[in-house]
PDB file of C-alpha atoms in Angstrom:
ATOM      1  CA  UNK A   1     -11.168  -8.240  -4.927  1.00  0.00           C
ATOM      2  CA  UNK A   2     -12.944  -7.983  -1.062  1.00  0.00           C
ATOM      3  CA  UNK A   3     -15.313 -10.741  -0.583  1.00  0.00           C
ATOM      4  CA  UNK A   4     -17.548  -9.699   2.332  1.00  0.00           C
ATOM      5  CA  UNK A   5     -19.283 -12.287   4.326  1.00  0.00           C
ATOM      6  CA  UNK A   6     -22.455 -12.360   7.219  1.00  0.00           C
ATOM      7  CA  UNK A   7     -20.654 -13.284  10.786  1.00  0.00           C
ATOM      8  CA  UNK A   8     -23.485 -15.782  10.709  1.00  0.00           C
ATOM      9  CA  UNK A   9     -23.665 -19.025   8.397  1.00  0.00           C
ATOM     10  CA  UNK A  10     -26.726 -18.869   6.156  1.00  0.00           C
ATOM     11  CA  UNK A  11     -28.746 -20.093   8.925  1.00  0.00           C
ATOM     12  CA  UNK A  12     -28.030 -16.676  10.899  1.00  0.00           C
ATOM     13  CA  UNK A  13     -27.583 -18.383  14.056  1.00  0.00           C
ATOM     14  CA  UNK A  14     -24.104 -19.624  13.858  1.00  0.00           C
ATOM     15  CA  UNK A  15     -21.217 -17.843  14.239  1.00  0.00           C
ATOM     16  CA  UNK A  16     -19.306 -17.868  11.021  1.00  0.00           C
ATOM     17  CA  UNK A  17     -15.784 -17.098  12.590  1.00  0.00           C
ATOM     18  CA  UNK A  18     -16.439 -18.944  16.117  1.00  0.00           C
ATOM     19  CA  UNK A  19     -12.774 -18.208  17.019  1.00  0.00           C
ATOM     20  CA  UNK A  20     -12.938 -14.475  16.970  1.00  0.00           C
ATOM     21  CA  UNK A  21     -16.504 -14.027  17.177  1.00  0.00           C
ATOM     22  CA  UNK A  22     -18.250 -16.028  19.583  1.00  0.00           C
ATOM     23  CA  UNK A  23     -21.989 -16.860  19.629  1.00  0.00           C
ATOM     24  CA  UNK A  24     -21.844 -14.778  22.746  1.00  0.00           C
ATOM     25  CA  UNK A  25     -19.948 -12.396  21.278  1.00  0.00           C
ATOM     26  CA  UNK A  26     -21.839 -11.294  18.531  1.00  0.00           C
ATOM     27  CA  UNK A  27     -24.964 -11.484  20.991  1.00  0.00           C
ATOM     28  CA  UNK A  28     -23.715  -8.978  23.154  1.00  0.00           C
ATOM     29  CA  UNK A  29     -23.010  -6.464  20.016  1.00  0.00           C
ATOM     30  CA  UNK A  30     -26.308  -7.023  19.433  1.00  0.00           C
ATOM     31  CA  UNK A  31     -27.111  -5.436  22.214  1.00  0.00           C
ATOM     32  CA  UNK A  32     -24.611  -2.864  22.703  1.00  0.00           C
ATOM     33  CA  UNK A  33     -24.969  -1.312  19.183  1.00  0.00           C
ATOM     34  CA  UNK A  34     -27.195   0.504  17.038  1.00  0.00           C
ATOM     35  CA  UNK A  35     -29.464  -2.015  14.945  1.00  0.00           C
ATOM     36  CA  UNK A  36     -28.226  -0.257  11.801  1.00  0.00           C
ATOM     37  CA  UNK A  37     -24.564  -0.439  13.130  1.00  0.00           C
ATOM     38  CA  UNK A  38     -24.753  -3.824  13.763  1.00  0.00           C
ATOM     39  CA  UNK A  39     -26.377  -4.777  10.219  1.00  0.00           C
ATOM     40  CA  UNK A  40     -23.948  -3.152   8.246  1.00  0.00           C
ATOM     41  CA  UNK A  41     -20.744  -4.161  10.499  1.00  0.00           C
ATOM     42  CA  UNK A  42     -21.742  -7.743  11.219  1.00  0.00           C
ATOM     43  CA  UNK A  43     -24.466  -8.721   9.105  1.00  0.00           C
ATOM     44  CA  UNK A  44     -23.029  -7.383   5.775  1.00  0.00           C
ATOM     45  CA  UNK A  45     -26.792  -6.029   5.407  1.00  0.00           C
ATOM     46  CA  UNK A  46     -26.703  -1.948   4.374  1.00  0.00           C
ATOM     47  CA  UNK A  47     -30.018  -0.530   4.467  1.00  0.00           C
ATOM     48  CA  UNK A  48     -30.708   2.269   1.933  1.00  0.00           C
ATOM     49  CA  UNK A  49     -32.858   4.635   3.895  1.00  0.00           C
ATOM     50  CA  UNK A  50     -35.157   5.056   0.564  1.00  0.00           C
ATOM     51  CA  UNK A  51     -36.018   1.216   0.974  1.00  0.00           C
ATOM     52  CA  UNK A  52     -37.055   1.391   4.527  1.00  0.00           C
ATOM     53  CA  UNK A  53     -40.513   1.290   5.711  1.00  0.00           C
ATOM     54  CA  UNK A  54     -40.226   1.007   9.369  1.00  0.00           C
ATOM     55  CA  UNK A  55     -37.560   3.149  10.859  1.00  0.00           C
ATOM     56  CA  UNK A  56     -35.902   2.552  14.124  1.00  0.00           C
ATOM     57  CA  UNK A  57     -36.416   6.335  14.798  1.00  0.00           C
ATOM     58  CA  UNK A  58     -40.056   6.434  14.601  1.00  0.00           C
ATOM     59  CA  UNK A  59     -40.400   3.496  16.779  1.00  0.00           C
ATOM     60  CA  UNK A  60     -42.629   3.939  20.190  1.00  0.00           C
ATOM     61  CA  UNK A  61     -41.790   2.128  23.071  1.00  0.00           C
ATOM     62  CA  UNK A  62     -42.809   1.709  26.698  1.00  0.00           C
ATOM     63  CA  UNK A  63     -41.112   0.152  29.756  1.00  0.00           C
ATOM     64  CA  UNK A  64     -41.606  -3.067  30.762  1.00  0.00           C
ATOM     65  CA  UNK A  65     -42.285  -2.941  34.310  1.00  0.00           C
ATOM     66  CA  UNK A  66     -45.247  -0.569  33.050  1.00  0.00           C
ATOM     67  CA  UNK A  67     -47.211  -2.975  32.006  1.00  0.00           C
ATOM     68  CA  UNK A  68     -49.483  -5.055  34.232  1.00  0.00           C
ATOM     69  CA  UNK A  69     -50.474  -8.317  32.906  1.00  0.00           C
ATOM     70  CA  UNK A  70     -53.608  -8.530  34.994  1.00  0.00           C
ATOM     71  CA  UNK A  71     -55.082  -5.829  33.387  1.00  0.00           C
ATOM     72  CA  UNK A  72     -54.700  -5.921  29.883  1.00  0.00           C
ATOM     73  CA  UNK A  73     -56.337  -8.671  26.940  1.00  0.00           C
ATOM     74  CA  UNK A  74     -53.781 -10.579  24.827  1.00  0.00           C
ATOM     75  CA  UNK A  75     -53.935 -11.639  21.300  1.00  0.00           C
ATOM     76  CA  UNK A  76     -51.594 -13.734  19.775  1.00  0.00           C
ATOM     77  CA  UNK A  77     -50.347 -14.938  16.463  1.00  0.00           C
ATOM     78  CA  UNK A  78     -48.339 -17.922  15.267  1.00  0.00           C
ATOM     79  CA  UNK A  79     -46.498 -18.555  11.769  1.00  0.00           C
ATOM     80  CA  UNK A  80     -45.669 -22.013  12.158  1.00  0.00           C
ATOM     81  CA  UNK A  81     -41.905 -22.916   9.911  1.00  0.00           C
ATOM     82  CA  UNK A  82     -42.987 -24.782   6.560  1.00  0.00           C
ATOM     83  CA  UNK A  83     -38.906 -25.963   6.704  1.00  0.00           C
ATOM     84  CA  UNK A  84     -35.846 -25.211   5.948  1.00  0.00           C
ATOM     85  CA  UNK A  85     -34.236 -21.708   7.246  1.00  0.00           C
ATOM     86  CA  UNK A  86     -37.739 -20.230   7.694  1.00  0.00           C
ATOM     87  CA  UNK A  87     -38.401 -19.093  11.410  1.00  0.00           C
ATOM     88  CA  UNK A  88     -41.702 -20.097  13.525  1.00  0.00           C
ATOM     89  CA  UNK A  89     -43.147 -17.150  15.028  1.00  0.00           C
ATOM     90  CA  UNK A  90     -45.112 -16.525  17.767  1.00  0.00           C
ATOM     91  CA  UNK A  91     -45.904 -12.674  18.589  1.00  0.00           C
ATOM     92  CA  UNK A  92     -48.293 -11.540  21.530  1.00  0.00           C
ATOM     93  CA  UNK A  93     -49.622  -8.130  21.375  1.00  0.00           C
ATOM     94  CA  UNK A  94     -51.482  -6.655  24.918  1.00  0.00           C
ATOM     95  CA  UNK A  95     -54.153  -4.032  24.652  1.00  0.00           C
ATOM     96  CA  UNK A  96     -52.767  -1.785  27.190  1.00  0.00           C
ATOM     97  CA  UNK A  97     -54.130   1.958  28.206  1.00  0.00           C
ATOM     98  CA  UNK A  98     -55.286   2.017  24.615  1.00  0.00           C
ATOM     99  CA  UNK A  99     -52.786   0.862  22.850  1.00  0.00           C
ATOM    100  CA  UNK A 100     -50.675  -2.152  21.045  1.00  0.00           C
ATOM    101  CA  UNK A 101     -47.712  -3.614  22.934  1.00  0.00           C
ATOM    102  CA  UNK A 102     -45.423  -6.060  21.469  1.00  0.00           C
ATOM    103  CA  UNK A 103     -44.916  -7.805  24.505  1.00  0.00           C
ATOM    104  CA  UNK A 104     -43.466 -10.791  23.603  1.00  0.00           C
ATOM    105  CA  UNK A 105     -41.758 -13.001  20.404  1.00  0.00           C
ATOM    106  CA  UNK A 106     -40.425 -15.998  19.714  1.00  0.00           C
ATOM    107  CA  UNK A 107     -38.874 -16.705  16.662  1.00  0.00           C
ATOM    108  CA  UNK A 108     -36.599 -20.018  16.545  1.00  0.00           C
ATOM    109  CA  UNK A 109     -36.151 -23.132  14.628  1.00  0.00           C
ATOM    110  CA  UNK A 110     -38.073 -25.946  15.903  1.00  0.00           C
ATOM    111  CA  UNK A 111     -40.227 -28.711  15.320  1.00  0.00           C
ATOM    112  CA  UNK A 112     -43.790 -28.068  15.239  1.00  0.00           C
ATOM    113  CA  UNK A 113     -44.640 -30.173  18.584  1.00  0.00           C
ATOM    114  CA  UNK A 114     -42.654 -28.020  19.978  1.00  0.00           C
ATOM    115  CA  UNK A 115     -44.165 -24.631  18.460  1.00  0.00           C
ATOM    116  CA  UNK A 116     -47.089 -26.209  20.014  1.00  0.00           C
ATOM    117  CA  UNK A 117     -45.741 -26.968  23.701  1.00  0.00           C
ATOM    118  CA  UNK A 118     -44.971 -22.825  23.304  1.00  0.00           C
ATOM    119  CA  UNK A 119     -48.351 -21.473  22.285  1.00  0.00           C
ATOM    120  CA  UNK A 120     -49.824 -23.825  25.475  1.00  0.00           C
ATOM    121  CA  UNK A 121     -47.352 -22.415  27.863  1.00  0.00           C
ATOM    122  CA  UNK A 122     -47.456 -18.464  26.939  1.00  0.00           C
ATOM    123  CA  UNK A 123     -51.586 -19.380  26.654  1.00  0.00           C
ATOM    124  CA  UNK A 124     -51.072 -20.002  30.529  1.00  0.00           C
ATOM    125  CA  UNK A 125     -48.824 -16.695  31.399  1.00  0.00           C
ATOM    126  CA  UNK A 126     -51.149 -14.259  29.116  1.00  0.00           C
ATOM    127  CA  UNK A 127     -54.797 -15.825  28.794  1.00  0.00           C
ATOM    128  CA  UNK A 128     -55.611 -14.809  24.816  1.00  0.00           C
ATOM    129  CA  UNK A 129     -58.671 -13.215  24.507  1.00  0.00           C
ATOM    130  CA  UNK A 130     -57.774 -14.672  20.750  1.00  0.00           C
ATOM    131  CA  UNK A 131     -54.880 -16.254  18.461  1.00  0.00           C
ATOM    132  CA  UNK A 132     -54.743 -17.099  15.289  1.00  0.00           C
ATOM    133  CA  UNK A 133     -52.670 -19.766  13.521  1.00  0.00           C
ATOM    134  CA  UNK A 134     -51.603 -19.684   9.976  1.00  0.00           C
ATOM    135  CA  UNK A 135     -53.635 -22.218   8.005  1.00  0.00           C
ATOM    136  CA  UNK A 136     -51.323 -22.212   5.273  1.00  0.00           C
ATOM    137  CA  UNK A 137     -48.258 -23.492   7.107  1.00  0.00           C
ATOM    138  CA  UNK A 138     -49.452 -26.715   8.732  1.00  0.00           C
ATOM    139  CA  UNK A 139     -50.952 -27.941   5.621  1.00  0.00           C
ATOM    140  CA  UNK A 140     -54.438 -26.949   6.342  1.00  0.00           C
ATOM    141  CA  UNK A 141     -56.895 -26.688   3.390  1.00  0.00           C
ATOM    142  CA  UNK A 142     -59.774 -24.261   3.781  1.00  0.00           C
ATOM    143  CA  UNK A 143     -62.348 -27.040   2.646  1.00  0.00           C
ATOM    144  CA  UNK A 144     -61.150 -29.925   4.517  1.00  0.00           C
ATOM    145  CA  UNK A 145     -63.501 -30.434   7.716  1.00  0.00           C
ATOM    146  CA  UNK A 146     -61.273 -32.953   9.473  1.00  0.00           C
ATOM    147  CA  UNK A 147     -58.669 -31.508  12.205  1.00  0.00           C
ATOM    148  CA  UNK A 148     -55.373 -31.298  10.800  1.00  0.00           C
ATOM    149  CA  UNK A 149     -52.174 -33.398  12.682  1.00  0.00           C
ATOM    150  CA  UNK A 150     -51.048 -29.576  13.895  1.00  0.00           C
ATOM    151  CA  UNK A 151     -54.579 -28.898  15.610  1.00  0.00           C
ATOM    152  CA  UNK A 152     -55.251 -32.975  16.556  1.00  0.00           C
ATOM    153  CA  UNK A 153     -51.768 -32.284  18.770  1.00  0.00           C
ATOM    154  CA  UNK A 154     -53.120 -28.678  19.374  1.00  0.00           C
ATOM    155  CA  UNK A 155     -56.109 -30.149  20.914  1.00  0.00           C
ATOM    156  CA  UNK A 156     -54.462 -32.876  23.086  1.00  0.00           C
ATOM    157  CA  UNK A 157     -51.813 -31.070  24.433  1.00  0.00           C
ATOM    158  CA  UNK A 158     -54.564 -27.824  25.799  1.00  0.00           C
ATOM    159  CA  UNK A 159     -56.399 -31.505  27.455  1.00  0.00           C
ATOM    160  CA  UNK A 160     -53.435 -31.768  29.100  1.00  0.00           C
ATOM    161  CA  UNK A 161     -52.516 -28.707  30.609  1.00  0.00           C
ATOM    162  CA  UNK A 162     -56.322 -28.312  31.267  1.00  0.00           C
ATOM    163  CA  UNK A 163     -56.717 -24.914  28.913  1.00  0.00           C
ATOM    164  CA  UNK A 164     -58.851 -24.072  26.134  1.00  0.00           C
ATOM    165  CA  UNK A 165     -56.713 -21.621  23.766  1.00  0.00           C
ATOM    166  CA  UNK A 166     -59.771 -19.434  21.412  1.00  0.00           C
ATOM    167  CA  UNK A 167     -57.706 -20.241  18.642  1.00  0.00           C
ATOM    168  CA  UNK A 168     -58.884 -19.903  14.473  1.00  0.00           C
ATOM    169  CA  UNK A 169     -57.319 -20.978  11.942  1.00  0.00           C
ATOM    170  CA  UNK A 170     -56.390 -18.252   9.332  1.00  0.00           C
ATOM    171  CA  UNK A 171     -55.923 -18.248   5.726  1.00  0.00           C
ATOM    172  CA  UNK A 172     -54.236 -15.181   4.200  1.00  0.00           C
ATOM    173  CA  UNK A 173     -56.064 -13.667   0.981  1.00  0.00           C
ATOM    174  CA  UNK A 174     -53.254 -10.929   0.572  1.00  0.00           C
ATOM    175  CA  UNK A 175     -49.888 -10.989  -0.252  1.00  0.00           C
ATOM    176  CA  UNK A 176     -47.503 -11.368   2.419  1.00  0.00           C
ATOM    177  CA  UNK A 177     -45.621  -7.637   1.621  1.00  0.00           C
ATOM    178  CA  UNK A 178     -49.374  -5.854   1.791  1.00  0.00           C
ATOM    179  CA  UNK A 179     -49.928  -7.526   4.700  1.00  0.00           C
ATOM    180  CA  UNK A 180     -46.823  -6.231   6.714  1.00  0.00           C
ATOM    181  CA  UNK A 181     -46.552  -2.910   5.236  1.00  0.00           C
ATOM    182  CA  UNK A 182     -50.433  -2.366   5.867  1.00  0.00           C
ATOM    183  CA  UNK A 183     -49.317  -1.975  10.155  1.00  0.00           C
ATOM    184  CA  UNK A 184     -46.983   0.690   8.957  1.00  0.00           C
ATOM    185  CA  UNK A 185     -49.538   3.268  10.256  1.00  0.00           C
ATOM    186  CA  UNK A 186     -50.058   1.642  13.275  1.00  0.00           C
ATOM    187  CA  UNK A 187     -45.943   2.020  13.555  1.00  0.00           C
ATOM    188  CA  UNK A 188     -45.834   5.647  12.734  1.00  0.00           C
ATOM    189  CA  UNK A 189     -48.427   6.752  14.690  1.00  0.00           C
ATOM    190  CA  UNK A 190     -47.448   5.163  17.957  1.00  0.00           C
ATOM    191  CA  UNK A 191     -50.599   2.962  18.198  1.00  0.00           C
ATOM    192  CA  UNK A 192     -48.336   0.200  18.035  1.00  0.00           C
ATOM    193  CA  UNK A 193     -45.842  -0.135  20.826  1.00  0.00           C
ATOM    194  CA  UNK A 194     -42.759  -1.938  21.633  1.00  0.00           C
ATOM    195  CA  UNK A 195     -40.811  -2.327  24.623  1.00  0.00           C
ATOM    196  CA  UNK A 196     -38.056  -0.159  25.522  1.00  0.00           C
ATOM    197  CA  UNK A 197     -36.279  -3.222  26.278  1.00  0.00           C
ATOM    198  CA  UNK A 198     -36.330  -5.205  23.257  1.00  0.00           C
ATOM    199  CA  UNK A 199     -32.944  -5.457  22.465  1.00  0.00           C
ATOM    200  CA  UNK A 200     -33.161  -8.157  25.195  1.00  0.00           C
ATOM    201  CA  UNK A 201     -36.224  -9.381  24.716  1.00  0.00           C
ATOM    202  CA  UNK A 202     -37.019  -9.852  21.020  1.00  0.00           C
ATOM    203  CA  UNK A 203     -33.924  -8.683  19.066  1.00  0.00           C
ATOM    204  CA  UNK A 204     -34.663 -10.623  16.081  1.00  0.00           C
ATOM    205  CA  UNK A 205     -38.321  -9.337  15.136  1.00  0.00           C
ATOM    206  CA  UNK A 206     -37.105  -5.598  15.806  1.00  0.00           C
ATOM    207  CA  UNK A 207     -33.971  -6.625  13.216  1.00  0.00           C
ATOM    208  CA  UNK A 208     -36.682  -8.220  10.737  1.00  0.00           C
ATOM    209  CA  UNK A 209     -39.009  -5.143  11.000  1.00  0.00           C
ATOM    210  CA  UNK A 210     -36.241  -2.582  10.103  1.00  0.00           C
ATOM    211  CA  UNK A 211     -34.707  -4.318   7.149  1.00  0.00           C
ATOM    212  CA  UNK A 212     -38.187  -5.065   5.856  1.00  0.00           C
ATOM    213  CA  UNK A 213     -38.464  -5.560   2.723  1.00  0.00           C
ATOM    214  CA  UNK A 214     -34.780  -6.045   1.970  1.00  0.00           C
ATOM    215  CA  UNK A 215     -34.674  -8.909   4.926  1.00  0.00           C
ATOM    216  CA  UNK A 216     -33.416 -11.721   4.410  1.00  0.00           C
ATOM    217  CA  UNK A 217     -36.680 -13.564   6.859  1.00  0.00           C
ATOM    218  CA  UNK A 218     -39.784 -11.622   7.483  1.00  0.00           C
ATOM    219  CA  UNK A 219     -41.565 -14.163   9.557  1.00  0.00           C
ATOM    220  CA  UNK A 220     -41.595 -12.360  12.480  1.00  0.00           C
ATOM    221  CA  UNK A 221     -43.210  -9.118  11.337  1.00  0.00           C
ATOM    222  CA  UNK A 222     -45.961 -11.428   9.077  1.00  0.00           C
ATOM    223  CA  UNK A 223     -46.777 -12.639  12.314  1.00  0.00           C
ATOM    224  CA  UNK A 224     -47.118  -9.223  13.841  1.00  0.00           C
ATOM    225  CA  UNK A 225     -49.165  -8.152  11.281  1.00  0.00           C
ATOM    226  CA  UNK A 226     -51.374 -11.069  11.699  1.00  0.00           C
ATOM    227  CA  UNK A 227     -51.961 -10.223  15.482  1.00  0.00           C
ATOM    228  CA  UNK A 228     -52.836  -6.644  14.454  1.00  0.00           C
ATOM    229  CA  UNK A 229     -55.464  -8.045  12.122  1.00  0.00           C
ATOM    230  CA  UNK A 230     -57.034 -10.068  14.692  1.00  0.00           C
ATOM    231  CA  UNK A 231     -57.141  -7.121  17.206  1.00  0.00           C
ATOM    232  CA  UNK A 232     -58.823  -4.862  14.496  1.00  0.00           C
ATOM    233  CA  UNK A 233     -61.066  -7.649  14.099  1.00  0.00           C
ATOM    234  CA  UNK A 234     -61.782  -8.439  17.108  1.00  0.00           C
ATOM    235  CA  UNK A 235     -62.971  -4.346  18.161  1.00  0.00           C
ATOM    236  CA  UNK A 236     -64.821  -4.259  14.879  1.00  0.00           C
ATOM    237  CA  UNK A 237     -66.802  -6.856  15.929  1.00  0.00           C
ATOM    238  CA  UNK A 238     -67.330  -5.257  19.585  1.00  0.00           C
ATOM    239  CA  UNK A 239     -68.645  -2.657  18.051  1.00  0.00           C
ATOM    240  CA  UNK A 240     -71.424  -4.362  16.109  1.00  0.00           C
ATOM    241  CA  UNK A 241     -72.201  -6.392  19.642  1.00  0.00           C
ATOM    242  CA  UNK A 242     -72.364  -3.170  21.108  1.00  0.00           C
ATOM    243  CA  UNK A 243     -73.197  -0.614  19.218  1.00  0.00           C
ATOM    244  CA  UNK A 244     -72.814   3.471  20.505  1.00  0.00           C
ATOM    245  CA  UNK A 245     -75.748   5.091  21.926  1.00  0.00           C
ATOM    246  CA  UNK A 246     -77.073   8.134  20.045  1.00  0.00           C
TER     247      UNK A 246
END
């Protein structure tokens, strides 16, 4: 009888066997091999190819020096943690030469003040043009009027740093596997970009994305998916505003 184990503890941050593999380690295997590689070899997590919605393969990216901050509109999205081994997300997506780049995510383990102290500071290096905030996760119902502790700190915190964020407050109708799988298009068609660089830069929603919807977290790509939504949104609505001559 073989007993296989994760290199991680359940919390997928700690190195199981710290002895022989290191935090650092395992982070630079990360990086060195193939996503799939590194799943099955050090994450005891096969993916059956028949199961897999977004494959590494078909994945567009773009480099990052490309992409010029000053002329592109940002839209961001933030999952906040309701506990346990649940990540916070925050993913920004830019509008650049047409299309979606996945320019930036965080996904860690924190306190909400702290997901908050984030969303200010990215706010200041990317100027949303909008980002939403799952309602559901700070304990915000749809009918209550009154700010919530998660927007009263919100609010204080943007006073401080002198910003306004155009945040809203979302409240999911679908089901959280529609909503990801519904941006598969957007994946397969190269509409939706990600940098060639993301080993290093976001690792952990790129690992989330191609074991979806065998992962064991999809917090990250939920909050891709929300960003998506508020960019479709948003050009829907640009459209009404201003409408295409005949």
């Amino acid at each position: 009888f073989i007993h296989s184990e994760s290199c991680y503890l359940d919390d997928d941050v700690t190195p199981r066997f710290p002895n022989i593999l290191s935090a650092k380690t395992l982070s630079n295997l990360r990086i060195k091999k193939d996503i799939i590689q590194f799943s099955c070899q050090y994450l005891n997590r096969p993916i059956p190819t028949e199961h897999q919605i977004f494959k590494l393969e078909s994945m567009a990216t773009i480099p990052k020096d490309t992409v010029d901050l000053s002329r592109v509109e940002a839209y961001g999205f933030c999952d906040p943690a309701l506990g346990g081994s649940d990540y916070s997300a925050i993913v920004t997506v830019l509008k650049h030469q047409g299309k979606w780049v996945v320019f930036h995510a965080d996904l860690s383990r924190i306190p909400h003040s702290k997901i908050i102290d984030k969303i200010v500071q990215l706010h200041s290096l990317f100027n949303y043009k909008a980002f939403g905030i799952e309602a559901n996760s700070i304990g915000k119902a749809k009918s209550d009027p009154d700010f919530c502790n998660f927007e009263l700190v919100l609010r204080e915190r943007q006073a401080e740093a002198n910003v306004t964020i155009p945040y809203k407050l979302i409240w999911h109708s679908t089901q959280k596997y529609a909503r990801i799988e519904s941006i598969e298009s957007y994946y397969s068609n190269h509409q939706l970009q990600f940098l060639s660089s993301w080993n290093q830069d976001y690792p952990v929603l790129i690992e989330q994305l191609i074991h979806f919807p065998l992962a064991a977290h999809d917090d990250g790509p939920d909050a891709l998916a929300g960003v998506i939504s508020l960019i479709i949104k948003s050009q829907a609505q640009s459209q009404v505003l201003h409408p295409r001559a005949h």
